[in-house]
XYZ file of C-alpha atoms in Angstrom:
414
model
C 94.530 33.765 -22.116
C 93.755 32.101 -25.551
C 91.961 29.446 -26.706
C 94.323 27.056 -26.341
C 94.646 28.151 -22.864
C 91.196 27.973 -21.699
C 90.388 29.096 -17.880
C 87.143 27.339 -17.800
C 86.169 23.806 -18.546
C 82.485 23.139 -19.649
C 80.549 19.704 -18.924
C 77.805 18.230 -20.232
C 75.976 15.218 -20.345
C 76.681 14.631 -24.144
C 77.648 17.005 -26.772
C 76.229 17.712 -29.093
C 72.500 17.130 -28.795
C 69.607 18.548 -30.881
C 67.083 18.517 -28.293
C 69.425 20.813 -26.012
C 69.927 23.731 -28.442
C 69.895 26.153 -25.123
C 73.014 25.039 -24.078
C 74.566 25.243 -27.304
C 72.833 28.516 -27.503
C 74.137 30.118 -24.392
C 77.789 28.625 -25.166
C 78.282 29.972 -28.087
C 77.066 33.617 -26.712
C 79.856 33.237 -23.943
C 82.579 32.661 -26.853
C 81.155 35.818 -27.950
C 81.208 37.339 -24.592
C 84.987 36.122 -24.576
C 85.242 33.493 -22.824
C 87.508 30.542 -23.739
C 86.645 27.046 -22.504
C 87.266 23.352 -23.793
C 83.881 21.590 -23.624
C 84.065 18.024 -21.583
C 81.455 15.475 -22.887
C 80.351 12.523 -20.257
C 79.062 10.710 -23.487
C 79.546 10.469 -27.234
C 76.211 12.176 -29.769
C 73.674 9.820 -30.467
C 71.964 12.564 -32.953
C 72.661 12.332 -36.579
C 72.033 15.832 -37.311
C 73.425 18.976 -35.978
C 72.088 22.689 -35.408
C 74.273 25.208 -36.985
C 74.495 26.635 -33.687
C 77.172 23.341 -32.962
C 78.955 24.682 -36.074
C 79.604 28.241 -34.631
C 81.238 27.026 -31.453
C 85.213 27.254 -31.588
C 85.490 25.132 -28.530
C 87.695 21.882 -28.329
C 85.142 19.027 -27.390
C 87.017 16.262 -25.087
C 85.360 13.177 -24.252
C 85.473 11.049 -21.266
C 85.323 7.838 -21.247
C 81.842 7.088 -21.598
C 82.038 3.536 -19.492
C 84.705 2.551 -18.010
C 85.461 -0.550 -19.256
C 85.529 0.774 -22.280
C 89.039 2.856 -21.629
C 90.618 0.945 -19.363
C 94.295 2.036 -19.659
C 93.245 5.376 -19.838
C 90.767 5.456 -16.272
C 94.301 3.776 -14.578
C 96.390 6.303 -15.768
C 93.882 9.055 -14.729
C 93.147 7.173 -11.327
C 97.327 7.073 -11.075
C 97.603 11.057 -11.401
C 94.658 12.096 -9.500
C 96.067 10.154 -6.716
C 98.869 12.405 -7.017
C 97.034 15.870 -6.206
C 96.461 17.289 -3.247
C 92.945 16.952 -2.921
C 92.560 13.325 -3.885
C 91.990 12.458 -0.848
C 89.499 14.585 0.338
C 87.531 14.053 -2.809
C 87.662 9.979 -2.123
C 86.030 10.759 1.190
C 83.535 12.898 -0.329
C 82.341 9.903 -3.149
C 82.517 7.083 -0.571
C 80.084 9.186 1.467
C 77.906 9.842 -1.516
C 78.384 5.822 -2.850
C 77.104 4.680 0.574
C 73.656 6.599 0.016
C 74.130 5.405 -3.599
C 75.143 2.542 -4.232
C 75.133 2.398 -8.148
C 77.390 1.704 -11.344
C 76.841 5.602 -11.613
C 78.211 6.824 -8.461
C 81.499 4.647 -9.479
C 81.699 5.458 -12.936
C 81.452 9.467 -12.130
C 84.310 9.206 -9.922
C 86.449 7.437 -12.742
C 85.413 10.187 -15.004
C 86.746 12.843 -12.479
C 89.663 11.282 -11.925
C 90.008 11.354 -15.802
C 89.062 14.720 -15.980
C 91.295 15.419 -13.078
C 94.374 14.678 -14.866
C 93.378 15.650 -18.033
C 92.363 19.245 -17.175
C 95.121 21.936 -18.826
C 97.200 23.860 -16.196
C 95.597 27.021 -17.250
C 91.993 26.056 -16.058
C 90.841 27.915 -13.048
C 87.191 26.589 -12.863
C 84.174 24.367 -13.306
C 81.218 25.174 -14.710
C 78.551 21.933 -15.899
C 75.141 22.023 -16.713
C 72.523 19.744 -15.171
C 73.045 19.090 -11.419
C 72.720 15.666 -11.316
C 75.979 13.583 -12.612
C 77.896 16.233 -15.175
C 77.956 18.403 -11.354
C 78.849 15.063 -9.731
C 81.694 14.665 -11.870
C 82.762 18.527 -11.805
C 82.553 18.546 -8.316
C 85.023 16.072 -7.557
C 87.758 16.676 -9.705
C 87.423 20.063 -8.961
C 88.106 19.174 -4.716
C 90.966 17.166 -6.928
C 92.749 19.909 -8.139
C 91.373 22.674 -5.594
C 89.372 24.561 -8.209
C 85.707 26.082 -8.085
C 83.078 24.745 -9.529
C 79.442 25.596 -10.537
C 76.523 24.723 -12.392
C 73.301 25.548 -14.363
C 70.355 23.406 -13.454
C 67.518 22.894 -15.830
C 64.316 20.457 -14.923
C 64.666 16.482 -14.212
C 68.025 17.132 -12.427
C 66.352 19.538 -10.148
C 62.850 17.498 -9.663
C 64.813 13.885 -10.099
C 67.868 14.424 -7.817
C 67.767 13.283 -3.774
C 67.572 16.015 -1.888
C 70.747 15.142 0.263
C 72.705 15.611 -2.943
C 70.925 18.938 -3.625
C 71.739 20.013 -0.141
C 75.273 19.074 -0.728
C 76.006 20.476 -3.796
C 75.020 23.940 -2.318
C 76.776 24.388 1.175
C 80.331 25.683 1.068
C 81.115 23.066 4.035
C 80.292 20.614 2.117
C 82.606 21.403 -1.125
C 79.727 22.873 -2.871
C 79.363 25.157 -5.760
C 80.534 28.710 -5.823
C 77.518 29.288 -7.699
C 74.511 27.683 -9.535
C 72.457 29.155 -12.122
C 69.125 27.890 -13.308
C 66.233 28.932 -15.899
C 62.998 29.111 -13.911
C 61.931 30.824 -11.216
C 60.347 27.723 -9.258
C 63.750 25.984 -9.789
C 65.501 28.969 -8.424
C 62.921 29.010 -5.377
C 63.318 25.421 -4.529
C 67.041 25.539 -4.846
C 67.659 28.444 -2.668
C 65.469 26.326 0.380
C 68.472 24.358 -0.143
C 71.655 26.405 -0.083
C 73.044 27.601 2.637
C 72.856 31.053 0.906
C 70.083 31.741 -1.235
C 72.371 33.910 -3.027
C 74.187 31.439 -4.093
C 71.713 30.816 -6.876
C 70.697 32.704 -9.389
C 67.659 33.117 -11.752
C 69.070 32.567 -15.481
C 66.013 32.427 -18.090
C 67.941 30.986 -21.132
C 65.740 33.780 -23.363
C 65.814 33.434 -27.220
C 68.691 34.636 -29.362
C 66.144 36.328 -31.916
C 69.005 36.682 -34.541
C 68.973 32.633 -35.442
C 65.185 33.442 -36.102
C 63.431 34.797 -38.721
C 60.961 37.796 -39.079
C 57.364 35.588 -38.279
C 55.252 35.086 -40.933
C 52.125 36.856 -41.944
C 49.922 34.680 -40.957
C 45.548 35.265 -42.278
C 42.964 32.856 -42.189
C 43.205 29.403 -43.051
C 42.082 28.585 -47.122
C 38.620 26.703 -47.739
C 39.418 23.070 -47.565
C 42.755 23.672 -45.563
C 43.028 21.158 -42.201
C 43.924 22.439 -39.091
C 47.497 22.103 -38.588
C 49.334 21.609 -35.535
C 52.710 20.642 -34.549
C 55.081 19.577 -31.373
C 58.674 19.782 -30.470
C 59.832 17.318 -28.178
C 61.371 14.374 -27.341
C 58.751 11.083 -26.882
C 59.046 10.880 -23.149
C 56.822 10.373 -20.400
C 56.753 14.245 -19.057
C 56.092 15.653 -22.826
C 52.659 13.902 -22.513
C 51.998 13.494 -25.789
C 50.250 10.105 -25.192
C 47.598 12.310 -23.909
C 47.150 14.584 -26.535
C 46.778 11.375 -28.504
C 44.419 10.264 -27.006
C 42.606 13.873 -27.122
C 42.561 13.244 -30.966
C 40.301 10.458 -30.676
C 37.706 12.934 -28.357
C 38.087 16.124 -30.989
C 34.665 16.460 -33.288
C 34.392 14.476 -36.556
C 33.508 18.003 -38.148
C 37.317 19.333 -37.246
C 39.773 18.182 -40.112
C 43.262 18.303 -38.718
C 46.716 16.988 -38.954
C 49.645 16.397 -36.749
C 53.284 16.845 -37.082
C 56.022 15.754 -34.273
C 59.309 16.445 -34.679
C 61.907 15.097 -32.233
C 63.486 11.604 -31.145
C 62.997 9.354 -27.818
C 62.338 6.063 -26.446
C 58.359 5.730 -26.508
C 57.669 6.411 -30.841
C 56.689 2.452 -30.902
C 54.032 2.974 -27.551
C 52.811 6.248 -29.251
C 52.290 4.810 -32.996
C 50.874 1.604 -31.555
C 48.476 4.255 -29.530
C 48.060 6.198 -32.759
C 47.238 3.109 -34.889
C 44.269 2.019 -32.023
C 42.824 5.439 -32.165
C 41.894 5.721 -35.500
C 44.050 8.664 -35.929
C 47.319 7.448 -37.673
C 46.471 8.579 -40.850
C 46.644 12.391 -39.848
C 50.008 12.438 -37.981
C 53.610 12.991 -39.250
C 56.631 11.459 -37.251
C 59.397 13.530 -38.216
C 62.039 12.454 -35.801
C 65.036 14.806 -35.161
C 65.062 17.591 -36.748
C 67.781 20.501 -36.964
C 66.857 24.087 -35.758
C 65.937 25.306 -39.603
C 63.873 22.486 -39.822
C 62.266 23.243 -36.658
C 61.654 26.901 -38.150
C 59.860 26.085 -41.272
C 57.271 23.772 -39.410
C 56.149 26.785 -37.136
C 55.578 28.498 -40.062
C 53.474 25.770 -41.543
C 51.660 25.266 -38.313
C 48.027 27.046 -37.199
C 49.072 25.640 -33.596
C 51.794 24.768 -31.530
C 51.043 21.710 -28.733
C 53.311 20.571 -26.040
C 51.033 19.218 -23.089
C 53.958 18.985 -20.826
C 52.951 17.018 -17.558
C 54.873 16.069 -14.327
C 55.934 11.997 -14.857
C 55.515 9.236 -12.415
C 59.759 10.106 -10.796
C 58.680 13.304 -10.820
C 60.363 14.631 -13.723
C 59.027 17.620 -15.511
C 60.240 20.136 -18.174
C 61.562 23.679 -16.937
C 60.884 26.270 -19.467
C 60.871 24.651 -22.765
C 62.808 27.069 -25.396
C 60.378 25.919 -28.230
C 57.468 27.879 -26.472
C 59.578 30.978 -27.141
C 60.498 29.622 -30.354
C 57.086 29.293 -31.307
C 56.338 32.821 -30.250
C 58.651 34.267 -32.280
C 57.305 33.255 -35.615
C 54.339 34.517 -33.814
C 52.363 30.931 -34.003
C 49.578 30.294 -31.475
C 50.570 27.902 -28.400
C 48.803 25.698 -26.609
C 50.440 23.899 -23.534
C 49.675 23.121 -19.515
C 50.293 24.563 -16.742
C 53.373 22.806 -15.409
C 56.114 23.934 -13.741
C 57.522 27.267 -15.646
C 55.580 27.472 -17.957
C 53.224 29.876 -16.660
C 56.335 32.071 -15.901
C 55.925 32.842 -19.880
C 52.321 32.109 -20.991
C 49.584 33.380 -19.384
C 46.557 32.036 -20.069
C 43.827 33.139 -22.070
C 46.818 36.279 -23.004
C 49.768 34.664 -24.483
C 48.372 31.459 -25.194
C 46.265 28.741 -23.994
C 47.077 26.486 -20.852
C 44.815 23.704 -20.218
C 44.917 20.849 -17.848
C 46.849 17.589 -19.304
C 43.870 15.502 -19.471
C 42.496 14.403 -22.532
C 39.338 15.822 -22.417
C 40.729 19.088 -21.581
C 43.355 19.295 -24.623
C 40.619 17.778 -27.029
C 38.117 20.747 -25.683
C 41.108 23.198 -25.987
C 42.205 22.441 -29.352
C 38.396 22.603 -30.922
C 38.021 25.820 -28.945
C 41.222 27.193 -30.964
C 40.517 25.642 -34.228
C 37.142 27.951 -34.608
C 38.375 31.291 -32.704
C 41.373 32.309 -35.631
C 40.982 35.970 -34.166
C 41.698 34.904 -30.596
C 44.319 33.062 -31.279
C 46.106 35.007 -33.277
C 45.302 38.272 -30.677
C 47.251 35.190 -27.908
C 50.409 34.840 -30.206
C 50.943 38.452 -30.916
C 51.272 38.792 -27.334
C 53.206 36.072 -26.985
C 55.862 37.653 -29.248
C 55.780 41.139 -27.387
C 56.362 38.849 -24.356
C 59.380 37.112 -26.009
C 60.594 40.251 -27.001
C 60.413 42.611 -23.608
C 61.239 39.753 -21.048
C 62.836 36.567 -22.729
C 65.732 37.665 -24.990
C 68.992 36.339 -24.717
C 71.725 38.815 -23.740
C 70.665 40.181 -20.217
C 70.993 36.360 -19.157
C 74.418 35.691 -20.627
C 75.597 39.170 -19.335
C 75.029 37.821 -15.960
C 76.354 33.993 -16.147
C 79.426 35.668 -17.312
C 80.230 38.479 -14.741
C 79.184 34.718 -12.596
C 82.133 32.823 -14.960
C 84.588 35.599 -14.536
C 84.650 35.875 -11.211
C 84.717 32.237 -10.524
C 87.971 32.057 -12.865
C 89.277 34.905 -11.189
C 89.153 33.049 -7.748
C 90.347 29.818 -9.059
C-alpha cells in the first residue's frame, strides 16, 4: 500500500493550525511509523504561519467544503453517490436521530460533509480515524456507516467537557455505530469516557508526550543580572478557559518593588477585551502581544523567559484545556512553570515539585508569581524536575507505538 493508496483517512477540524502542533506532531510520527493516510480538513487555515512540523508531513491535505453553500455542485454530486452505497440509508437514520436532539446548521452541514467525504474517499481506504469528538467524529462517523468502514477518534479537552452526553454515549457503543476505538491524552478524559462506553476498553489513555528531537538542549540558566525585570511568558490562544484575564488582573495586585514584563504569544478572539483590561490596569506598558507564533519562535521565548504562566481555568460551557503540550515544552528548556490545577494538569506538575499550581484567582497568581520572583533556587530546583518528569514519563514514542498497533488493526478490519 503506497501513498497514493492510503488505508486510512485523517480528519480534522482545520489543517493546518499553529495552536494544535500535537496533532501535527503525532501525524507526522505515524508517517514515520509507516502509515499512509490523506488528511481531510472540515475547514480551510486561518494561521499565516506554519510550524516546520506541517512541512515534514507527506500527506495529501483534501478539503471539504467548508459551508455548504459555498460548493454547491460539488455537496449534490456527493449527496448523489452516497445515496448510492449501501449504508446510506442507515447513516440518514442515524443523523435524523441526532438532528432531532440538535437541531442546528451544524448537524446539517456535517452530514453534507460526509456525504462529500463519502464519495470522495479512495477505494483503498479501510478506516477512519479524526481527532476531536465533537463534529470531525460526527462527520467520520457517518460516512464511515456510508461506506461500511471503522472509524475512531482521539479526543482532547472542549470536545470531551463541551459535547452532550447522549452524543458521547453514542459515539462509544458498538449498537449504536460507534467507534472501534477512541484514544485520548489525559487520564480524567480517559476516566470519564470509559463511564460512557459500553467497554471501557474501548478507550485508551494516549498522553501526546514531547518529541524531544524538535527541541533543543535547555539553556543554562543562573541568576537574573542587577537591573534585569522579571520575565515571564504564555502560550495560548486568548480564550475564556486560558484565563489570562485573570492573571491580568493579578498584575495590578503584584508589589510595586517587583519589576516585570510580560510576553503572550498566540492568536484568539478576546486580544481587544484583554488590551482594553491591560490599558485600565496600569500595566500595558510591560506586556508584549506577540500573536501567532511558529514552534522556533515559541522556543527562543522560553529561553528568554524566568517563568512560564498559563492559569488555565474551567469556562462558563464548561470548556477546559486537557494537557497543554507547552507545559512540557516549557520543561524541556528546563524553564520554571507556573499554572492551576485544572483538569490534567496535575497529571504532569506536581506542586511545590515540578512547578507551581495555584488557584486561578487573582490574588492567588499575584501571591504566586512574587513568591517565585524572589525564590530563584526553588524555582529552578521545580523545573529541573520538571524536565526529569518530561523525560521518564512524557516522551513521544511509547504513545505513537500504541495509536498505531490501534490504526493497524482498525485498517486491518476494514
Amino acid at each position: 500500500m503506497t501513498a497514493d493508496t492510503p488505508k486510512l483517512a485523517v480528519l480534522v477540524k482545520g489543517w493546518p493550525r499553529l495552536s494544535e502542533t500535537f496533532i501535527a506532531q503525532e501525524l507526522v510520527a505515524l508517517e514515520e511509523a509507516g502509515h499512509a493516510f490523506d488528511i481531510w480538513s472540515l475547514r480551510h487555515p486561518t494561521d499565516v504561519k506554519r510550524h516546520p512540523l506541517h512541512e515534514r508531513l507527506q500527506a495529501k491535505v483534501r478539503y471539504l467544503p467548508e459551508y455548504l453553500y459555498q460548493e454547491p455542485e460539488r455537496v449534490w454530486r456527493g449527496r448523489a453517490a452516497a445515496r448510492a452505497l449501501p449504508g446510506y440509508a442507515e447513516a440518514y437514520r442515524v443523523w435524523r436521530a441526532d438532528l432531532a436532539r440538535d437541531r442546528t446548521p451544524n448537524r446539517i452541514r456535517r452530514f453534507g460533509q460526509a456525504c462529500v467525504l463519502a464519495a470522495e474517499l479512495p477505494a483503498s481506504t479501510r478506516g477512519l480515524y479524526a481527532h476531536f469528538m465533537h463534529t470531525p467524529s460526527s462527520v467520520a462517523r457517518y460516512a464511515a456507516i456510508m461506506r461500511g468502514l471503522p472509524w475512531s477518534f482521539s479526543a482532547h479537552a472542549k470536545d470531551i467537557w463541551t459535547s452532550p452526553e447522549w452524543e458521547k454515549a453514542e459515539k462509544l457503543r458498538a449498537d449504536s455505530h460507534g467507534a472501534a476505538f477512541g484514544a485520548t491524552c489525559t487520564a480524567i478524559g480517559a476516566e470519564h469516557l470509559r463511564a460512557l462506553a459500553d467497554d471501557p476498553n474501548r478507550v485508551d489513555l494516549v498522553y501526546h508526550g514531547l518529541d524531544l528531537t524538535r527541541f533543543p538542549a535547555p539553556p543554562e540558566r543562573g541568576a537574573r543580572a542587577d537591573g534585569e525585570p522579571f520575565k515571564m511568558l504564555s502560550v495560548g490562544r486568548l480564550v475564556e478557559k486560558k484565563g489570562f484575564d485573570r492573571l491580568i488582573a493579578a498584575f495590578a495586585l503584584l508589589p510595586a518593588g517587583l519589576d516585570w514584563r510580560w510576553v503572550h504569544i498566540g492568536g484568539g478572539g478576546d486580544k481587544t477585551a484583554l488590551e482594553a483590561q491591560a490599558r485600565a490596569a496600569g500595566v500595558a506598558g510591560r506586556i508584549t502581544w506577540r500573536g501567532a507564533c511558529d514552534q522556533p519562535e515559541v522556543i527562543a521565548a522560553m529561553r528568554a523567559a524566568d517563568l512560564f504562566v498559563l492559569p488555565s481555568r474551567i469556562a462558563a460551557d464548561g470548556d477546559r484545556d486537557g494537557l497543554p503540550n507547552v507545559l512540557m515544552e516549557a520543561a524541556s528548556q528546563r524553564l520554571p512553570i507556573l499554572s492551576t490545577p485544572v483538569s490534567a494538569i496535575p497529571e504532569f506538575i506536581t506542586d511545590g515539585v515540578h512547578g507551581s499550581l495555584t488557584p486561578d484567582t487573582p490574588e492567588a497568581l499575584a501571591r504566586a508569581i512574587a513568591a517565585l520572583a524572589t525564590e530563584p533556587d526553588r524555582t529552578a530546583d521545580m523545573a529541573e524536575a520538571a524536565r526529569a518528569r518530561l523525560l521518564s514519563d512524557f516522551t513521544m514514542p511509547p504513545g505513537i507505538a500504541q495509536l498505531s498497533r490501534r490504526l493497524t488493526a482498525l485498517c486491518d478490519a476494514g
